[in-house]
Tab-separated table of C-alpha atoms in Angstrom:
chain	number	residue	atom	x	y	z
D	13	UNK	CA	0.000	0.000	0.000
D	14	UNK	CA	1.418	3.374	-1.057
D	15	UNK	CA	-0.617	5.644	1.238
D	16	UNK	CA	1.765	7.172	3.796
D	17	UNK	CA	0.862	8.797	7.123
D	18	UNK	CA	2.594	10.617	9.962
D	19	UNK	CA	2.196	10.272	13.718
D	20	UNK	CA	0.115	7.085	13.524
D	21	UNK	CA	2.620	4.224	13.742
D	22	UNK	CA	3.937	3.537	17.235
D	23	UNK	CA	7.324	2.704	15.708
D	24	UNK	CA	8.820	2.804	12.261
D	25	UNK	CA	7.843	6.288	11.063
D	26	UNK	CA	10.547	7.211	8.603
D	27	UNK	CA	11.984	10.572	7.779
D	28	UNK	CA	10.461	10.119	4.344
D	29	UNK	CA	7.012	9.624	5.896
D	30	UNK	CA	7.435	12.821	7.857
D	31	UNK	CA	8.641	14.848	4.880
D	32	UNK	CA	5.834	13.686	2.619
D	33	UNK	CA	3.219	14.720	5.153
D	34	UNK	CA	4.353	18.234	6.003
D	35	UNK	CA	1.197	19.687	4.516
D	36	UNK	CA	0.412	22.695	6.704
D	37	UNK	CA	-3.250	22.482	5.615
D	38	UNK	CA	-5.470	23.562	8.478
D	39	UNK	CA	-8.742	25.084	7.279
D	40	UNK	CA	-10.388	25.601	10.645
D	41	UNK	CA	-13.919	24.543	11.551
D	42	UNK	CA	-13.619	25.516	15.232
D	43	UNK	CA	-10.802	26.536	17.623
D	44	UNK	CA	-9.511	22.952	17.901
D	45	UNK	CA	-10.488	21.019	14.779
D	46	UNK	CA	-9.828	21.494	11.070
D	47	UNK	CA	-11.698	20.471	7.970
D	48	UNK	CA	-10.811	17.131	6.442
D	49	UNK	CA	-9.899	17.529	2.804
D	50	UNK	CA	-7.411	17.411	-0.038
D	51	UNK	CA	-4.670	19.883	-0.865
D	52	UNK	CA	-5.565	21.695	-4.109
D	53	UNK	CA	-3.432	21.952	-7.228
D	54	UNK	CA	-2.690	20.246	-10.524
D	55	UNK	CA	0.371	19.562	-12.663
D	56	UNK	CA	-0.517	22.119	-15.329
D	57	UNK	CA	-2.264	24.652	-13.088
D	58	UNK	CA	-5.573	24.322	-14.973
D	59	UNK	CA	-7.567	22.542	-12.261
D	60	UNK	CA	-8.433	23.381	-8.682
D	61	UNK	CA	-8.238	19.824	-7.414
D	62	UNK	CA	-6.327	16.909	-8.946
D	63	UNK	CA	-5.289	14.973	-5.842
D	64	UNK	CA	-6.923	11.540	-5.428
D	65	UNK	CA	-8.694	11.798	-8.787
D	66	UNK	CA	-10.254	8.426	-9.621
D	67	UNK	CA	-10.924	6.899	-13.026
D	68	UNK	CA	-11.359	3.571	-14.758
D	69	UNK	CA	-8.481	1.106	-14.857
D	70	UNK	CA	-10.489	-1.951	-15.977
D	71	UNK	CA	-14.017	-3.323	-15.776
D	72	UNK	CA	-14.113	-3.522	-11.954
D	73	UNK	CA	-10.909	-1.677	-11.025
D	74	UNK	CA	-10.238	2.046	-10.662
D	75	UNK	CA	-7.041	4.037	-10.316
D	76	UNK	CA	-6.772	6.589	-7.508
D	77	UNK	CA	-4.164	9.181	-8.437
D	78	UNK	CA	-1.539	10.637	-6.120
D	79	UNK	CA	-2.326	13.419	-3.685
D	80	UNK	CA	-2.054	14.782	-0.157
D	81	UNK	CA	-4.784	15.284	2.414
D	82	UNK	CA	-5.584	15.845	6.071
D	83	UNK	CA	-8.100	13.772	8.034
D	84	UNK	CA	-9.534	15.196	11.265
D	85	UNK	CA	-10.214	12.767	14.095
D	86	UNK	CA	-12.436	13.402	17.093
D	87	UNK	CA	-11.793	16.630	18.961
D	88	UNK	CA	-9.122	15.080	21.215
D	89	UNK	CA	-7.413	13.034	18.481
D	90	UNK	CA	-5.937	15.771	16.304
D	91	UNK	CA	-5.510	15.799	12.537
D	92	UNK	CA	-3.785	13.108	10.490
D	93	UNK	CA	-1.796	14.167	7.402
D	94	UNK	CA	-1.602	11.531	4.652
D	95	UNK	CA	0.137	11.377	1.275
D	96	UNK	CA	-0.153	9.082	-1.719
D	97	UNK	CA	3.070	9.625	-3.716
D	98	UNK	CA	2.117	7.127	-6.447
D	99	UNK	CA	-1.225	6.115	-7.951
D	100	UNK	CA	-3.112	3.244	-6.285
D	101	UNK	CA	-5.633	0.781	-7.742
D	102	UNK	CA	-8.794	-0.406	-5.972
D	103	UNK	CA	-10.972	-3.295	-7.091
D	104	UNK	CA	-14.727	-3.458	-6.517
D	105	UNK	CA	-16.645	-6.624	-5.644
D	106	UNK	CA	-19.024	-8.014	-8.268
D	107	UNK	CA	-22.554	-6.623	-8.246
D	108	UNK	CA	-25.429	-8.287	-6.432
D	109	UNK	CA	-27.474	-10.677	-8.580
D	110	UNK	CA	-30.715	-8.704	-8.057
D	111	UNK	CA	-30.025	-5.177	-6.846
D	112	UNK	CA	-27.521	-2.425	-7.406
D	113	UNK	CA	-25.488	-0.902	-4.589
D	114	UNK	CA	-23.391	2.199	-3.872
D	115	UNK	CA	-19.841	1.775	-2.584
D	116	UNK	CA	-17.783	4.473	-0.914
D	117	UNK	CA	-14.073	5.018	-1.615
D	118	UNK	CA	-12.283	6.587	1.363
D	119	UNK	CA	-8.916	7.464	2.804
D	120	UNK	CA	-8.952	5.614	6.125
D	121	UNK	CA	-6.637	6.055	9.108
D	122	UNK	CA	-6.283	3.133	11.523
D	123	UNK	CA	-5.108	4.220	14.969
D	124	UNK	CA	-5.025	1.399	17.499
D	125	UNK	CA	-5.046	3.863	20.374
D	126	UNK	CA	-8.610	4.851	19.464
D	127	UNK	CA	-10.106	2.028	17.415
D	128	UNK	CA	-8.494	-1.111	18.941
D	129	UNK	CA	-7.765	-2.408	15.444
D	130	UNK	CA	-4.201	-3.454	16.273
D	131	UNK	CA	-3.248	-1.394	13.241
D	132	UNK	CA	-1.482	1.949	12.893
D	133	UNK	CA	-1.572	2.891	9.221
D	134	UNK	CA	-3.504	4.702	6.507
D	135	UNK	CA	-5.164	3.040	3.514
D	136	UNK	CA	-7.259	3.725	0.433
D	137	UNK	CA	-10.312	1.532	0.991
D	138	UNK	CA	-13.692	0.634	-0.446
D	139	UNK	CA	-16.602	0.637	2.016
D	140	UNK	CA	-19.113	-1.675	0.362
D	141	UNK	CA	-22.743	-0.580	0.339
D	142	UNK	CA	-25.869	-2.663	0.861
D	143	UNK	CA	-27.730	-3.760	-2.313
D	144	UNK	CA	-31.336	-2.598	-2.573
D	145	UNK	CA	-34.061	-1.198	-4.783
D	146	UNK	CA	-33.051	2.324	-3.704
D	147	UNK	CA	-29.513	1.811	-2.439
D	148	UNK	CA	-27.729	4.391	-0.316
D	149	UNK	CA	-24.041	4.990	0.119
D	150	UNK	CA	-22.561	3.828	3.407
D	151	UNK	CA	-21.535	6.367	6.015
D	152	UNK	CA	-17.830	7.193	6.117
D	153	UNK	CA	-16.247	5.627	9.229
D	154	UNK	CA	-14.374	7.693	11.856
D	155	UNK	CA	-10.952	9.061	10.850
D	156	UNK	CA	-11.696	8.798	7.150
D	157	UNK	CA	-12.171	11.095	4.175
D	158	UNK	CA	-14.726	10.209	1.489
D	159	UNK	CA	-13.426	10.488	-2.087
D	160	UNK	CA	-16.078	9.001	-4.351
D	161	UNK	CA	-19.400	7.239	-4.378
D	162	UNK	CA	-19.440	4.431	-6.984
D	163	UNK	CA	-22.687	2.896	-8.226
D	164	UNK	CA	-22.250	-0.847	-8.861
D	165	UNK	CA	-25.176	-2.172	-10.964
D	166	UNK	CA	-26.808	-5.521	-10.301
D	167	UNK	CA	-24.811	-8.323	-11.910
D	168	UNK	CA	-21.793	-6.129	-12.671
D	169	UNK	CA	-18.606	-8.160	-13.076
D	170	UNK	CA	-15.431	-8.284	-15.102
D	171	UNK	CA	-17.085	-10.767	-17.448
D	172	UNK	CA	-20.195	-8.792	-18.401
D	173	UNK	CA	-19.031	-5.210	-18.891
D	174	UNK	CA	-18.301	-4.235	-15.314
D	175	UNK	CA	-19.019	-0.802	-13.864
D	176	UNK	CA	-20.231	1.963	-16.273
D	177	UNK	CA	-17.484	4.358	-15.218
D	178	UNK	CA	-18.736	7.375	-17.175
D	179	UNK	CA	-21.916	7.521	-15.063
D	180	UNK	CA	-21.058	5.546	-11.932
D	181	UNK	CA	-18.785	8.044	-10.157
D	182	UNK	CA	-19.903	10.809	-7.810
D	183	UNK	CA	-17.001	13.053	-6.810
D	184	UNK	CA	-17.042	13.897	-3.082
D	185	UNK	CA	-13.593	15.458	-2.832
D	186	UNK	CA	-13.251	18.855	-1.220
D	187	UNK	CA	-10.107	21.003	-0.830
D	188	UNK	CA	-8.416	22.508	2.224
D	189	UNK	CA	-5.744	25.194	2.524
D	190	UNK	CA	-3.494	26.531	5.256
D	191	UNK	CA	-4.810	28.834	7.980
D	192	UNK	CA	-5.625	32.204	6.394
D	193	UNK	CA	-5.423	30.837	2.864
D	194	UNK	CA	-8.114	31.510	0.269
D	195	UNK	CA	-10.082	28.302	-0.200
D	196	UNK	CA	-10.799	27.233	-3.806
D	197	UNK	CA	-14.330	25.843	-3.590
D	198	UNK	CA	-14.849	22.466	-5.204
D	199	UNK	CA	-17.808	20.308	-4.218
D	200	UNK	CA	-20.129	21.339	-1.366
D	201	UNK	CA	-19.983	24.900	-0.031
D	202	UNK	CA	-19.329	24.625	3.698
D	203	UNK	CA	-19.752	27.285	6.410
D	204	UNK	CA	-16.823	29.483	7.357
D	205	UNK	CA	-14.996	29.187	10.666
D	206	UNK	CA	-14.551	32.884	11.468
D	207	UNK	CA	-15.517	36.324	10.123
D	208	UNK	CA	-12.953	37.491	7.584
D	209	UNK	CA	-12.330	34.070	6.061
D	210	UNK	CA	-12.230	34.078	2.251
D	211	UNK	CA	-13.067	31.627	-0.508
D	212	UNK	CA	-13.023	31.563	-4.303
D	213	UNK	CA	-16.199	29.929	-5.604
D	214	UNK	CA	-16.540	27.593	-8.570
D	215	UNK	CA	-17.918	30.487	-10.680
D	216	UNK	CA	-14.857	32.635	-9.827
D	217	UNK	CA	-16.629	34.842	-7.273
D	218	UNK	CA	-14.519	36.067	-4.350
D	219	UNK	CA	-16.457	35.774	-1.080
D	220	UNK	CA	-15.997	36.690	2.583
D	221	UNK	CA	-17.551	34.936	5.596
D	222	UNK	CA	-19.383	37.583	7.664
D	223	UNK	CA	-20.105	35.343	10.641
D	224	UNK	CA	-23.301	33.857	9.255
D	225	UNK	CA	-23.061	33.631	5.481
D	226	UNK	CA	-20.706	33.928	2.526
D	227	UNK	CA	-20.991	37.423	1.041
D	228	UNK	CA	-19.799	38.450	-2.422
D	229	UNK	CA	-16.725	40.665	-2.038
D	230	UNK	CA	-16.337	43.628	-4.439
D	231	UNK	CA	-13.246	43.697	-6.566
D	232	UNK	CA	-12.655	47.179	-5.159
D	233	UNK	CA	-14.631	49.549	-2.959
D	234	UNK	CA	-17.041	51.191	-5.360
D	235	UNK	CA	-16.343	48.537	-7.975
D	236	UNK	CA	-19.195	47.278	-10.127
D	237	UNK	CA	-19.903	43.572	-9.657
D	238	UNK	CA	-19.626	41.847	-13.074
D	239	UNK	CA	-22.621	40.160	-14.663
D	240	UNK	CA	-20.936	36.755	-14.231
D	241	UNK	CA	-21.622	37.127	-10.495
D	242	UNK	CA	-24.967	38.920	-10.808
D	243	UNK	CA	-26.940	36.235	-8.935
D	244	UNK	CA	-25.048	36.764	-5.688
D	245	UNK	CA	-25.992	38.898	-2.713
D	246	UNK	CA	-24.552	42.395	-2.403
D	247	UNK	CA	-21.797	43.273	0.055
D	248	UNK	CA	-22.974	46.731	1.155
D	249	UNK	CA	-25.723	49.258	0.604
D	250	UNK	CA	-24.941	51.384	-2.430
D	251	UNK	CA	-22.956	48.730	-4.259
D	252	UNK	CA	-23.563	48.493	-8.008
D	253	UNK	CA	-23.617	45.504	-10.321
D	254	UNK	CA	-24.076	44.736	-13.990
D	255	UNK	CA	-27.301	42.733	-13.987
D	256	UNK	CA	-27.715	39.575	-16.016
D	257	UNK	CA	-29.878	41.516	-18.517
D	258	UNK	CA	-27.312	44.304	-18.879
D	259	UNK	CA	-29.140	46.684	-16.525
D	260	UNK	CA	-27.105	48.642	-13.968
D	261	UNK	CA	-28.443	47.785	-10.513
D	262	UNK	CA	-27.917	49.111	-6.969
D	263	UNK	CA	-27.978	47.074	-3.731
D	264	UNK	CA	-30.307	48.637	-1.130
D	265	UNK	CA	-29.133	46.458	1.755
D	266	UNK	CA	-31.581	43.654	1.036
D	267	UNK	CA	-32.281	43.500	-2.709
D	268	UNK	CA	-30.766	44.448	-6.057
D	269	UNK	CA	-32.892	47.085	-7.795
D	270	UNK	CA	-32.495	49.096	-11.008
D	271	UNK	CA	-30.032	51.909	-10.371
D	272	UNK	CA	-32.000	54.270	-12.620
D	273	UNK	CA	-35.627	53.068	-12.858
D	274	UNK	CA	-37.794	54.132	-15.748
D	275	UNK	CA	-39.037	55.311	-18.047
D	276	UNK	CA	-42.461	53.975	-17.054
D	277	UNK	CA	-45.128	53.561	-19.732
D	278	UNK	CA	-48.654	52.286	-20.310
D	279	UNK	CA	-51.327	52.822	-22.946
D	280	UNK	CA	-54.961	52.380	-23.968
D	281	UNK	CA	-55.240	50.537	-27.285
D	282	UNK	CA	-58.950	49.615	-27.212
D	283	UNK	CA	-60.948	52.777	-27.996
D	284	UNK	CA	-63.754	53.839	-25.690
D	285	UNK	CA	-65.993	56.825	-24.972
D	286	UNK	CA	-67.745	58.661	-22.171
D	287	UNK	CA	-70.879	60.798	-21.883
D	288	UNK	CA	-70.138	61.767	-18.279
D	289	UNK	CA	-69.885	65.446	-17.416
D	290	UNK	CA	-67.885	64.630	-14.275
D	291	UNK	CA	-64.514	62.938	-14.291
D	292	UNK	CA	-64.656	59.145	-14.439
D	293	UNK	CA	-61.959	56.479	-14.837
D	294	UNK	CA	-64.327	54.175	-16.740
D	295	UNK	CA	-64.947	54.337	-20.478
D	296	UNK	CA	-67.801	52.685	-22.349
D	297	UNK	CA	-67.226	50.229	-25.215
D	298	UNK	CA	-63.741	49.158	-23.981
D	299	UNK	CA	-62.322	46.473	-21.725
D	300	UNK	CA	-59.378	48.607	-20.524
D	301	UNK	CA	-60.762	50.130	-17.334
D	302	UNK	CA	-59.151	51.824	-15.556
D	303	UNK	CA	-55.808	52.696	-17.184
D	304	UNK	CA	-53.124	53.288	-14.525
D	305	UNK	CA	-49.344	53.570	-14.317
D	306	UNK	CA	-47.289	53.174	-11.125
D	307	UNK	CA	-43.769	54.531	-10.649
D	308	UNK	CA	-41.198	54.941	-7.885
D	309	UNK	CA	-40.239	58.498	-6.998
D	310	UNK	CA	-36.512	59.116	-7.603
D	311	UNK	CA	-34.062	60.795	-5.241
D	312	UNK	CA	-34.544	64.088	-7.119
D	313	UNK	CA	-38.207	64.111	-5.937
D	314	UNK	CA	-39.386	65.057	-9.424
D	315	UNK	CA	-40.593	63.391	-12.618
D	316	UNK	CA	-41.706	64.427	-16.094
D	317	UNK	CA	-45.080	63.048	-17.137
D	318	UNK	CA	-46.135	62.997	-20.788
D	319	UNK	CA	-49.681	61.902	-21.678
D	320	UNK	CA	-52.105	62.191	-24.558
D	321	UNK	CA	-54.427	60.366	-26.969
D	322	UNK	CA	-56.273	60.384	-30.279
D	323	UNK	CA	-59.505	62.124	-29.293
D	324	UNK	CA	-62.706	63.495	-30.735
D	325	UNK	CA	-65.805	65.093	-29.245
D	326	UNK	CA	-68.945	66.801	-30.653
D	327	UNK	CA	-68.794	70.339	-32.034
D	328	UNK	CA	-68.339	72.700	-29.072
D	329	UNK	CA	-68.760	70.020	-26.419
D	330	UNK	CA	-65.215	69.698	-25.176
D	331	UNK	CA	-63.801	66.323	-24.195
D	332	UNK	CA	-61.134	66.209	-21.452
D	333	UNK	CA	-58.391	63.720	-20.636
D	334	UNK	CA	-56.752	64.272	-17.241
D	335	UNK	CA	-54.675	62.407	-14.640
D	336	UNK	CA	-55.335	61.547	-11.019
D	337	UNK	CA	-52.242	61.076	-8.833
D	338	UNK	CA	-52.341	58.835	-5.775
D	339	UNK	CA	-49.853	57.403	-3.325
D	340	UNK	CA	-51.325	54.274	-1.827
D	341	UNK	CA	-54.788	55.266	-0.559
D	342	UNK	CA	-53.886	58.973	-0.435
D	343	UNK	CA	-55.018	61.257	-3.252
D	344	UNK	CA	-52.201	63.653	-4.110
D	345	UNK	CA	-53.923	65.452	-6.994
D	346	UNK	CA	-57.417	65.122	-8.444
D	347	UNK	CA	-57.979	65.421	-12.218
D	348	UNK	CA	-58.133	69.096	-13.160
D	349	UNK	CA	-59.308	70.798	-16.377
D	350	UNK	CA	-56.328	73.155	-16.152
D	351	UNK	CA	-53.928	70.223	-16.626
D	352	UNK	CA	-56.030	68.231	-19.088
D	353	UNK	CA	-55.711	67.409	-22.779
D	354	UNK	CA	-58.780	68.836	-24.562
D	355	UNK	CA	-60.577	67.935	-27.810
D	356	UNK	CA	-63.488	69.842	-29.405
D	357	UNK	CA	-63.664	68.406	-32.894
D	358	UNK	CA	-65.822	65.710	-34.453
D	359	UNK	CA	-62.764	64.300	-36.220
D	360	UNK	CA	-60.057	62.393	-34.414
D	361	UNK	CA	-56.940	64.390	-33.645
D	362	UNK	CA	-53.783	63.558	-31.721
D	363	UNK	CA	-52.865	65.769	-28.773
D	364	UNK	CA	-50.684	65.507	-25.714
D	365	UNK	CA	-49.006	67.542	-22.997
D	366	UNK	CA	-46.027	67.452	-20.634
D	367	UNK	CA	-45.892	68.275	-16.939
D	368	UNK	CA	-43.180	68.325	-14.325
D	369	UNK	CA	-44.164	67.106	-10.864
D	370	UNK	CA	-41.932	67.908	-7.900
D	371	UNK	CA	-42.024	67.418	-4.145
D	372	UNK	CA	-42.446	63.649	-4.313
D	373	UNK	CA	-41.078	61.400	-1.554
D	374	UNK	CA	-38.125	59.359	-2.845
D	375	UNK	CA	-38.654	55.617	-2.786
D	376	UNK	CA	-42.447	55.746	-2.508
D	377	UNK	CA	-44.669	54.307	-5.239
D	378	UNK	CA	-47.120	56.697	-6.888
D	379	UNK	CA	-49.865	55.970	-9.429
D	380	UNK	CA	-51.301	57.976	-12.307
D	381	UNK	CA	-54.805	57.019	-13.510
D	382	UNK	CA	-56.627	58.299	-16.599
D	383	UNK	CA	-59.881	60.218	-15.994
D	384	UNK	CA	-62.298	61.317	-18.725
D	385	UNK	CA	-65.232	63.745	-19.099
D	386	UNK	CA	-66.947	66.147	-21.460
D	387	UNK	CA	-68.857	69.350	-20.760
D	388	UNK	CA	-72.478	69.061	-19.721
D	389	UNK	CA	-74.733	68.587	-22.736
D	390	UNK	CA	-78.277	67.721	-23.704
D	391	UNK	CA	-77.535	66.369	-27.166
D	392	UNK	CA	-76.064	62.993	-26.200
D	393	UNK	CA	-72.532	63.994	-27.174
D	394	UNK	CA	-69.714	61.506	-26.755
D	395	UNK	CA	-66.015	62.040	-26.127
D	396	UNK	CA	-63.884	59.281	-27.690
D	397	UNK	CA	-60.365	58.206	-26.740
D	398	UNK	CA	-57.959	55.883	-28.549
D	399	UNK	CA	-54.219	55.147	-28.357
D	400	UNK	CA	-54.027	57.053	-25.076
D	401	UNK	CA	-50.698	56.810	-23.250
D	402	UNK	CA	-48.907	57.804	-20.057
D	403	UNK	CA	-45.126	58.028	-19.834
D	404	UNK	CA	-43.215	58.961	-16.667
D	405	UNK	CA	-39.503	59.849	-16.811
D	406	UNK	CA	-37.753	60.179	-13.449
D	407	UNK	CA	-35.332	63.113	-13.252
D	408	UNK	CA	-31.865	62.231	-11.907
């Protein structure tokens, strides 16, 4: 067996054993214990984690490549460094005649002082699972580090095709680094051990542990988070990011929101009419009732509103199109003839107007609603509206 360990054997530890296992990898999980895992790195620098990679050697045999790791025992037992300086092969038992099973490949430390095994060594081992209709992988034993789950189909053997290696392996390896090192995440994302710990995620996002969660760390104070990391939580209120749809967004302390909302727009595309001499939000002969547009007041407290329509009325019986402004259940401004679009022609004509509204409360949501009327009449006049629109442009 090639797997070498330090500080396990009662006698016979060589200087070579000691040199191979000077790993210095102690990613803390609490003040006393460290995380079990594999030292990162690869021969060509392209991969985060190459140690103890496993792949097919033959139908029922796999090759476990060289690597170094640390295996944490119980809180009073300390951490065991191990090293595999040359690749090792492991052979799986033939599959059950009826059911499949899941085996577990582990790095296992035997320490007679704690397990009474009469052994003091480290080994690459297969923990064989129990066959079943819905098999589960066995639990890793104490003082061991899980490397892979391997699904062994029913009837698998060297004589009938063996294990389907391309689909049978589930990689469980996870890296560790020295105290204070930046952890390259591979496999499950585990909690940090202390505020100020850093990790580099699989999607190349730099993160900091804040004592309760991993938080995306800006590339620089005031830096804009790139769109490749646009699904992650912000680091501080006022941080900006390039959203996944190309929209610049600002973090408000809880959510990412558009940095510059607007313009806001809505329209009436199904023509309707009114005979009411008082303002109403309901038109006849249309299904679009009422027509409203909500917007969020910007920090400048002011917006430009542009509204209009194709309108017609009846001779001198003026038709009016006005806006009602509300904030929640509060009416800020009722529709007013002085700020209305007016039509007094039997033929359709397009007209519109602009207004600037100021004194709004930043961050609150306001709503404009169309209201319609025509002057009092006794001739059954109608005011018609089509292609009406409201557009609100926040001023920044």
